PDB file of C-alpha atoms in Angstrom:
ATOM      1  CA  UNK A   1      25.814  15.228  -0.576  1.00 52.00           C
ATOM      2  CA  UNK A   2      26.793  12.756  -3.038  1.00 53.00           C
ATOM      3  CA  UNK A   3      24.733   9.818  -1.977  1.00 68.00           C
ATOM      4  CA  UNK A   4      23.254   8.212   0.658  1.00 67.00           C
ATOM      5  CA  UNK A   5      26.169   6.323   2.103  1.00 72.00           C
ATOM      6  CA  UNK A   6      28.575   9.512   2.515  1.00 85.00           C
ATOM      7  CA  UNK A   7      25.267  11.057   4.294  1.00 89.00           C
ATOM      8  CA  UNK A   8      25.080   8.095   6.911  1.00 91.00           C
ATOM      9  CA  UNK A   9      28.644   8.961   7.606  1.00 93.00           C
ATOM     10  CA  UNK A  10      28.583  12.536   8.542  1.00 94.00           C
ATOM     11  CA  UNK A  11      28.719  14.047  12.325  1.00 94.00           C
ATOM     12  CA  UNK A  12      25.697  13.813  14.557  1.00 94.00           C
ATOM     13  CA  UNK A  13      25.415  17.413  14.229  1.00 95.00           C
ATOM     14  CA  UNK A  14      25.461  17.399  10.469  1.00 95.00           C
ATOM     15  CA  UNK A  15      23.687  14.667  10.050  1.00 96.00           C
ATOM     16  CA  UNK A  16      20.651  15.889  12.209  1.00 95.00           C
ATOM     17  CA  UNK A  17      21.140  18.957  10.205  1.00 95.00           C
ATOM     18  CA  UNK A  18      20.604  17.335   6.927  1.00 94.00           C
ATOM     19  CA  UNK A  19      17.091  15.166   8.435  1.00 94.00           C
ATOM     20  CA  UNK A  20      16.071  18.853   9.224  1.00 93.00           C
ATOM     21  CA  UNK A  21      16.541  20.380   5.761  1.00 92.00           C
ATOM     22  CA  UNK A  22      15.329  17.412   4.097  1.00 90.00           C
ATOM     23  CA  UNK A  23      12.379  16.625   6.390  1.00 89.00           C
ATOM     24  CA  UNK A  24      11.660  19.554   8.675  1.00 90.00           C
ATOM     25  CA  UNK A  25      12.319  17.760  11.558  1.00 91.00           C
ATOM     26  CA  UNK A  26      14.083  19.507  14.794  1.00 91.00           C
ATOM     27  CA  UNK A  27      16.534  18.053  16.606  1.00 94.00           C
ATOM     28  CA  UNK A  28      13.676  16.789  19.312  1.00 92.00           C
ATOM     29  CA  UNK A  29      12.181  14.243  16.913  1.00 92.00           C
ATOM     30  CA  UNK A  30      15.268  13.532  15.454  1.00 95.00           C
ATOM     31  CA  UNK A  31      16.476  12.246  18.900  1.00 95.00           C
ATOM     32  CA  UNK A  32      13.140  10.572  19.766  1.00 93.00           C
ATOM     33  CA  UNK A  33      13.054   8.545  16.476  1.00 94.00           C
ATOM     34  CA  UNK A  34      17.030   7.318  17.414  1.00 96.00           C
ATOM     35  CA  UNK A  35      15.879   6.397  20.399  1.00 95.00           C
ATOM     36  CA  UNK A  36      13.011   4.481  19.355  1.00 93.00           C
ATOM     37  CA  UNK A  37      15.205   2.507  17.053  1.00 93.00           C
ATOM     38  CA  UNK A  38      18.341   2.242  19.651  1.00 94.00           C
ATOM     39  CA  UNK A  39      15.405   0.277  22.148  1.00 93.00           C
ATOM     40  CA  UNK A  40      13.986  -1.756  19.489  1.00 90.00           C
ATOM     41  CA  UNK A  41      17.900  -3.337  19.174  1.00 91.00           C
ATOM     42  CA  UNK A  42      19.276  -1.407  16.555  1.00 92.00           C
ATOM     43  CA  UNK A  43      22.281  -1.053  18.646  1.00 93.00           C
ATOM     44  CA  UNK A  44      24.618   0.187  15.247  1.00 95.00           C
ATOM     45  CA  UNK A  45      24.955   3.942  14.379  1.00 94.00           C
ATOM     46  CA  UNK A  46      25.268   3.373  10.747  1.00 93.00           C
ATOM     47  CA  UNK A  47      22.185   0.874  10.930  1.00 93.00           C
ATOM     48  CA  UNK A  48      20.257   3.098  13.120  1.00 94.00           C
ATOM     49  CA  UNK A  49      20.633   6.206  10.784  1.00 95.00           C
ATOM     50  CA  UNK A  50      20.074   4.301   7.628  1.00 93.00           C
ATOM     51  CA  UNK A  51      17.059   3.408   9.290  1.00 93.00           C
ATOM     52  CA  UNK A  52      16.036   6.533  10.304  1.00 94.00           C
ATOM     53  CA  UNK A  53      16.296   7.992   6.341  1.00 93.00           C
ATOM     54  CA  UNK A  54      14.550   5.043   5.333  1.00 91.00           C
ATOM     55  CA  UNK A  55      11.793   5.758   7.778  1.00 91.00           C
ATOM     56  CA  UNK A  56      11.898   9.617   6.924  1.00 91.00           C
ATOM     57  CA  UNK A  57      11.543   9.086   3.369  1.00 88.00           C
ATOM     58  CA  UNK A  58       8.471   6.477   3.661  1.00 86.00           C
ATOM     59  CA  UNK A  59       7.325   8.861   5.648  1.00 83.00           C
ATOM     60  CA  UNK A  60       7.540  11.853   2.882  1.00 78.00           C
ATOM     61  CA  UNK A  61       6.368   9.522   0.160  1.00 73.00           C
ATOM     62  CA  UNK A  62       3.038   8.574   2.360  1.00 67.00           C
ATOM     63  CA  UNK A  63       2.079  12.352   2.005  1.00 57.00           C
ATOM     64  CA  UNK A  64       2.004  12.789   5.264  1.00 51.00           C
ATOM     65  CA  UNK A  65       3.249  16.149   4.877  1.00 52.00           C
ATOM     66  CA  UNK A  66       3.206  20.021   4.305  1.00 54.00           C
ATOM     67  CA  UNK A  67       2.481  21.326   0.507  1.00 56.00           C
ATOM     68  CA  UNK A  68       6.455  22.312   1.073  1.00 62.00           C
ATOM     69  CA  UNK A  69       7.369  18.267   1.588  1.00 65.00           C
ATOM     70  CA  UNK A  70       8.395  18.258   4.757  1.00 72.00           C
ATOM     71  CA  UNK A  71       6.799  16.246   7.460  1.00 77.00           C
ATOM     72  CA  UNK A  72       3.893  17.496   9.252  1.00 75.00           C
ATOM     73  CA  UNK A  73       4.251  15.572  12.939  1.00 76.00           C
ATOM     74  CA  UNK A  74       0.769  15.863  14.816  1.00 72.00           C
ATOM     75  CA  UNK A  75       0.078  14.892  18.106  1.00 74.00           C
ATOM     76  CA  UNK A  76       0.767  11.120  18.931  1.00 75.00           C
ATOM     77  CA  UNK A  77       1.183  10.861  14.856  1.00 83.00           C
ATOM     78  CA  UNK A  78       5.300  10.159  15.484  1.00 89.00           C
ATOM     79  CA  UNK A  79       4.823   7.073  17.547  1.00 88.00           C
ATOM     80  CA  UNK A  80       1.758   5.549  15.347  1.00 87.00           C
ATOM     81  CA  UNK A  81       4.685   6.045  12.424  1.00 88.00           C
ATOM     82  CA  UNK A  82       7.236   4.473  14.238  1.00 90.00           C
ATOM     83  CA  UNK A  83       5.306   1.702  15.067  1.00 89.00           C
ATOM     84  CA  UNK A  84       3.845   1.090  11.663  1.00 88.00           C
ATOM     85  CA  UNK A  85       7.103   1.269  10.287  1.00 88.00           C
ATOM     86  CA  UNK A  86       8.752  -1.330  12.638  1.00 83.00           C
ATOM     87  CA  UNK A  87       6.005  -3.791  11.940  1.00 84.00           C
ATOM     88  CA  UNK A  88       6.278  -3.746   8.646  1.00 82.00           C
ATOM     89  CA  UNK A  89      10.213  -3.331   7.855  1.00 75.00           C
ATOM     90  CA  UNK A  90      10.665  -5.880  10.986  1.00 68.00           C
ATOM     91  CA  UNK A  91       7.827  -8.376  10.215  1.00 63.00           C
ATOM     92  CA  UNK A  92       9.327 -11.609   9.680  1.00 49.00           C
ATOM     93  CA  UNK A  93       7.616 -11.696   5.795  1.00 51.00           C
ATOM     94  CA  UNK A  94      10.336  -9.072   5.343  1.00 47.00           C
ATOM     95  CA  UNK A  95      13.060 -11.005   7.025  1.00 49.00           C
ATOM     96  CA  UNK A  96      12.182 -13.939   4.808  1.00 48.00           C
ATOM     97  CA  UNK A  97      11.836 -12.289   1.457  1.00 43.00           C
ATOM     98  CA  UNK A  98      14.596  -9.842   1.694  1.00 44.00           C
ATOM     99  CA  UNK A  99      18.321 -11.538   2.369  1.00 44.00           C
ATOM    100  CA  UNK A 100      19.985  -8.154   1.575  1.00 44.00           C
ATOM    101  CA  UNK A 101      17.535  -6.337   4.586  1.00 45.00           C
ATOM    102  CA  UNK A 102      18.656  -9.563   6.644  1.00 43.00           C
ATOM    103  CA  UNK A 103      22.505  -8.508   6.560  1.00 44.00           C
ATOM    104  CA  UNK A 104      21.840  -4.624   7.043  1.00 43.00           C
ATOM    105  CA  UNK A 105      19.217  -5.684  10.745  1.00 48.00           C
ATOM    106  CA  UNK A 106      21.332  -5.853  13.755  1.00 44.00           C
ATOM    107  CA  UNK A 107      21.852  -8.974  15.290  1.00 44.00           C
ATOM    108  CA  UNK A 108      19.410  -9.138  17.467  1.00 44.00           C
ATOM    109  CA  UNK A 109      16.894  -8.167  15.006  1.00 50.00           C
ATOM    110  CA  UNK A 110      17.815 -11.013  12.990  1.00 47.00           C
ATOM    111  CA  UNK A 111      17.336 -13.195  15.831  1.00 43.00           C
ATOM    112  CA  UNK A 112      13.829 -12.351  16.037  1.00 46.00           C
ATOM    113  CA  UNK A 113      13.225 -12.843  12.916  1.00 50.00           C
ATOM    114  CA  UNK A 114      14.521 -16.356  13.166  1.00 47.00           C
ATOM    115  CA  UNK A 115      12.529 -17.030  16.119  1.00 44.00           C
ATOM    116  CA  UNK A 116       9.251 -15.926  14.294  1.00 43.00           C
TER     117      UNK A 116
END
């Protein structure tokens, strides 16, 4: 894979394939995490899985994972990181000091940022 734009672009199945090898994530938490994101109102595939990197690769760098680098998911541990994640990438301190994060948020994101 080149970069991270041509990965965003692959087919589900190769891109969930790709989250696994890099992460060590099955397909179950793959499809909970684009969920999570998909109800939150990031209603864009390309968004949603540019998120979902992002979010797998803070994840990585926290060390919240195996001696192998891959992520180590313990019970009620995905949600806690999901939530963490949104309140920080989605706080409206981000929204205000980020313009390029302000075009890549979905519309409705955005909105709620303005609103805060």
């Amino acid at each position: 894979m080149n970069n991270k734009i041509d990965m965003i672009h692959l087919p589900d199945l190769s891109f969930i394939q790709f989250c696994h090898d890099q992460f060590g994530i099955n397909r179950g938490v793959y499809n909970t995490i684009d969920a999570w994101f998909f109800h939150e109102g990031i209603r864009n595939i390309l968004e949603r899985r540019e998120q979902i990197y992002h979010f797998l690769t803070e994840w990585v760098q926290d060390d919240a994972t195996q001696s192998n680098g891959k992520i180590k998911i313990g019970h009620g541990n995905l949600s806690k990181k999901l939530k963490e994640y949104f309140e920080s990438a989605f706080s409206t301190d981000s929204c205000s000091s980020d313009d390029d994060f302000i075009l890549t948020l979905s519309k409705s994101l955005y909105q709620r940022c303005l609103i805060n």
